[in-house]
Amino acid sequence: MRFFKKTAFTLSFAALFLSGAANASNVFQWQSEAGDISVTFSDSWARVNNQGPLDLLTIKAPTENEYAQCVVRAEDDKRFVIYPLQFGPEIQREYVSTEMWEEYFTADRNTVILSVYDDAQLGKGWASVVSASYETGLGPKMVKRSVAFASLYRGKLYSVECSAQEDHYAKWHDAFMDFIKSVDFPLTTNHALSGYYRDFIGDSGVHIKGLNILDNSHY
């Protein structure tokens, strides 16, 4: 079974130029190069170097000693691409839940998973939510508290994790949730089973009249 494993990283505070376009005077909108995920955040947050091979975006809050940051990650996972959308909740609960989060945090030390919730939402995908604390494996040694969402969507396993030094986490929680709630995926699948046509699936049947009563057809 595949898992989304978190990569241990060293914090880096060297700001890079933001590749996304600004859609407001104090808000940046970022989109991945593949165009498969986007997120908005305050322009007071700095984009910094990604540290892991799965990292798409890393941003740091405007503070030096509280180590508040958010990371967006993605990994190819084609197992459920062909499954109908109505199976999304069951797939999430089975494959993107507690066991996955336990694997995700193996790069850290003394991890304590405080809570896991299913049936949440990340962008347009069904998501699992975890709250955890851990000692950092690399970089400045500290205990961090984090909240993270993960979702399987269109052949990829996405995670968004926001964390801060444990004593300062409460200060940043609302900002973290605003960041996570702004995550979105493009709508590439029509969620209506009948597409853009009328809802013919609900029809009681089709009756085709033939030249005589024996030629009539019913479907």
Coordinates of C-alpha atoms in Angstrom, one line a residue:
M1 CA 0.0 0.0 0.0
R2 CA 1.3 3.4 -0.9
F3 CA 1.5 6.3 1.6
F4 CA 2.2 9.9 1.4
K5 CA 5.3 10.2 3.4
K6 CA 6.4 13.6 4.8
T7 CA 9.9 14.6 3.9
A8 CA 12.0 16.0 6.7
F9 CA 13.4 19.4 5.9
T10 CA 15.6 22.2 7.1
L11 CA 13.7 25.5 7.5
S12 CA 14.9 28.1 4.9
F13 CA 14.0 31.7 5.1
A14 CA 15.4 33.0 1.8
A15 CA 12.5 34.5 0.0
L16 CA 11.9 33.8 -3.7
F17 CA 9.9 35.6 -6.3
L18 CA 6.2 34.5 -6.3
S19 CA 5.2 32.8 -9.5
G20 CA 1.5 33.4 -9.1
A21 CA -0.3 36.7 -10.0
A22 CA -1.8 39.1 -7.4
N23 CA -5.5 39.3 -7.6
A24 CA -5.8 41.9 -4.8
S25 CA -3.6 44.5 -3.3
N26 CA -2.7 42.4 -0.3
V27 CA -3.4 38.8 -1.5
F28 CA -1.4 36.6 -3.7
Q29 CA -2.9 33.8 -5.8
W30 CA -0.5 31.0 -6.5
Q31 CA -1.0 28.2 -9.0
S32 CA 1.2 25.2 -9.6
E33 CA 3.1 24.9 -12.9
A34 CA 0.8 22.0 -13.9
G35 CA -2.3 24.2 -13.1
D36 CA -3.7 21.4 -10.9
I37 CA -3.9 23.3 -7.6
S38 CA -4.1 26.9 -6.5
V39 CA -4.1 28.8 -3.2
T40 CA -4.3 32.4 -2.0
F41 CA -2.5 33.9 0.9
S42 CA -1.5 37.3 2.4
D43 CA 1.4 39.1 0.7
S44 CA 2.9 39.6 4.1
W45 CA 3.9 35.9 4.0
A46 CA 7.1 35.0 2.1
R47 CA 7.6 32.2 -0.3
V48 CA 10.7 30.2 0.6
N49 CA 12.6 27.3 -0.8
N50 CA 10.9 24.0 -1.0
Q51 CA 12.9 21.3 0.9
G52 CA 11.3 18.0 -0.3
P53 CA 10.9 16.4 -3.7
L54 CA 7.1 16.4 -3.3
D55 CA 6.8 20.1 -2.2
L56 CA 5.0 22.4 -4.5
L57 CA 4.9 25.5 -2.3
T58 CA 6.3 26.6 1.0
I59 CA 5.4 29.9 2.6
K60 CA 6.6 31.4 5.9
A61 CA 4.6 33.7 8.2
P62 CA 6.0 37.2 9.0
T63 CA 7.8 36.1 12.2
E64 CA 11.3 34.9 12.9
N65 CA 11.0 32.9 16.1
E66 CA 7.6 31.2 15.9
Y67 CA 8.5 29.1 12.8
A68 CA 5.0 29.4 11.4
Q69 CA 4.8 28.0 7.8
C70 CA 2.6 26.1 5.4
V71 CA 3.6 23.5 2.8
V72 CA 1.7 22.2 -0.2
R73 CA 2.7 18.7 -1.4
A74 CA 1.6 16.4 -4.2
E75 CA 2.3 12.9 -5.2
D76 CA 1.1 10.9 -8.2
D77 CA -1.4 8.2 -7.2
K78 CA -3.4 6.7 -10.0
R79 CA -5.2 3.9 -8.1
F80 CA -8.7 5.5 -8.1
V81 CA -8.7 7.7 -11.2
I82 CA -11.5 5.6 -12.9
Y83 CA -13.7 5.2 -9.9
P84 CA -17.1 7.0 -9.9
L85 CA -17.2 10.2 -7.9
Q86 CA -19.8 8.8 -5.5
F87 CA -17.1 6.5 -4.1
G88 CA -14.9 9.4 -3.0
P89 CA -15.9 9.4 0.7
E90 CA -15.4 5.6 1.1
I91 CA -12.0 5.8 -0.7
Q92 CA -10.9 8.6 1.5
R93 CA -11.9 6.9 4.7
E94 CA -10.1 3.7 3.7
Y95 CA -6.9 5.0 2.2
V96 CA -6.4 8.6 3.3
S97 CA -6.9 8.5 7.1
T98 CA -5.1 7.5 10.3
E99 CA -2.7 4.9 8.8
M100 CA -1.6 7.3 6.1
W101 CA -0.9 10.1 8.7
E102 CA 1.1 7.7 10.9
E103 CA 3.4 7.1 7.9
Y104 CA 3.4 10.8 6.9
F105 CA 5.0 11.9 10.2
T106 CA 7.7 9.2 10.3
A107 CA 10.5 11.7 9.4
D108 CA 9.8 13.5 12.7
R109 CA 10.4 12.3 16.3
N110 CA 8.1 11.7 19.2
T111 CA 5.0 12.3 17.1
V112 CA 1.7 12.5 18.9
I113 CA -1.4 12.4 16.6
L114 CA -3.9 14.4 18.6
S115 CA -6.9 13.8 16.3
V116 CA -7.9 12.6 12.8
Y117 CA -11.2 13.5 11.1
D118 CA -12.6 12.1 7.9
D119 CA -15.2 13.4 5.5
A120 CA -13.6 16.9 5.3
Q121 CA -12.8 18.8 2.2
L122 CA -9.7 20.1 0.5
G123 CA -10.5 22.0 -2.7
K124 CA -13.0 19.8 -4.5
G125 CA -11.7 16.6 -3.0
W126 CA -12.8 14.5 0.0
A127 CA -10.2 14.9 2.7
S128 CA -8.8 13.7 6.0
V129 CA -7.7 16.2 8.7
V130 CA -5.0 15.6 11.3
S131 CA -3.8 17.6 14.3
A132 CA -0.4 16.5 15.6
S133 CA 2.7 17.5 17.6
Y134 CA 6.2 16.4 17.0
E135 CA 9.9 17.1 17.5
T136 CA 11.5 18.3 14.3
G137 CA 13.9 15.7 12.7
L138 CA 16.2 18.2 11.0
G139 CA 16.8 21.9 11.3
P140 CA 16.2 23.9 14.5
K141 CA 15.2 21.5 17.2
M142 CA 11.8 22.3 18.6
V143 CA 8.4 20.8 19.3
K144 CA 5.9 21.9 16.6
R145 CA 2.2 21.7 16.4
S146 CA 0.6 21.2 13.0
V147 CA -2.8 20.8 11.2
A148 CA -2.8 19.1 7.8
F149 CA -5.4 18.1 5.2
A150 CA -4.9 15.4 2.6
S151 CA -7.0 14.4 -0.4
L152 CA -7.0 12.1 -3.4
Y153 CA -8.1 14.1 -6.5
R154 CA -7.7 13.3 -10.2
G155 CA -4.7 10.9 -9.9
K156 CA -2.8 12.8 -7.2
L157 CA -2.5 12.7 -3.5
Y158 CA -2.4 16.3 -2.2
S159 CA -1.5 17.4 1.3
V160 CA -1.4 20.9 2.9
E161 CA 0.3 21.2 6.3
C162 CA 0.6 24.3 8.4
S163 CA 2.7 24.3 11.5
A164 CA 4.3 26.5 14.2
Q165 CA 6.4 26.2 17.3
E166 CA 4.0 24.6 19.7
D167 CA 3.8 27.5 22.2
H168 CA 2.8 29.8 19.3
Y169 CA 0.5 27.5 17.4
A170 CA -2.8 29.0 18.7
K171 CA -1.8 32.4 17.5
W172 CA -1.6 31.2 13.9
H173 CA -4.3 28.6 13.8
D174 CA -6.9 30.8 12.1
A175 CA -4.5 32.0 9.5
F176 CA -3.5 28.4 8.8
M177 CA -7.1 27.4 8.3
D178 CA -7.7 30.4 6.0
F179 CA -4.8 29.3 3.9
I180 CA -6.1 25.7 3.7
K181 CA -9.6 26.7 2.9
S182 CA -8.4 28.7 -0.1
V183 CA -6.9 25.6 -1.7
D184 CA -8.7 24.7 -4.9
F185 CA -8.5 22.3 -7.8
P186 CA -9.7 23.0 -11.4
L187 CA -13.0 21.4 -12.3
T188 CA -12.0 18.8 -14.9
T189 CA -14.9 16.4 -14.5
N190 CA -18.6 17.1 -14.9
H191 CA -20.1 16.0 -11.6
A192 CA -23.5 15.6 -13.2
L193 CA -23.9 12.0 -14.4
S194 CA -25.9 13.2 -17.4
G195 CA -23.3 15.8 -18.4
Y196 CA -24.8 19.0 -19.8
Y197 CA -27.9 17.2 -21.1
R198 CA -31.2 17.0 -19.3
D199 CA -31.4 14.4 -16.5
F200 CA -32.4 11.6 -18.7
I201 CA -31.1 9.0 -16.2
G202 CA -34.3 9.7 -14.1
D203 CA -36.6 9.0 -17.0
S204 CA -39.1 6.2 -16.4
G205 CA -38.4 4.6 -19.8
V206 CA -38.3 5.2 -23.6
H207 CA -41.2 4.0 -25.8
I208 CA -40.7 3.8 -29.5
K209 CA -43.8 3.4 -31.7
G210 CA -43.4 1.0 -34.6
L211 CA -45.5 0.6 -37.7
N212 CA -47.9 -1.6 -35.8
I213 CA -48.4 -2.5 -32.1
L214 CA -46.1 -5.6 -32.4
D215 CA -43.2 -3.3 -33.6
N216 CA -43.5 -1.0 -30.5
S217 CA -40.3 -1.0 -28.3
H218 CA -39.9 -0.2 -24.6
Y219 CA -36.6 0.5 -22.9

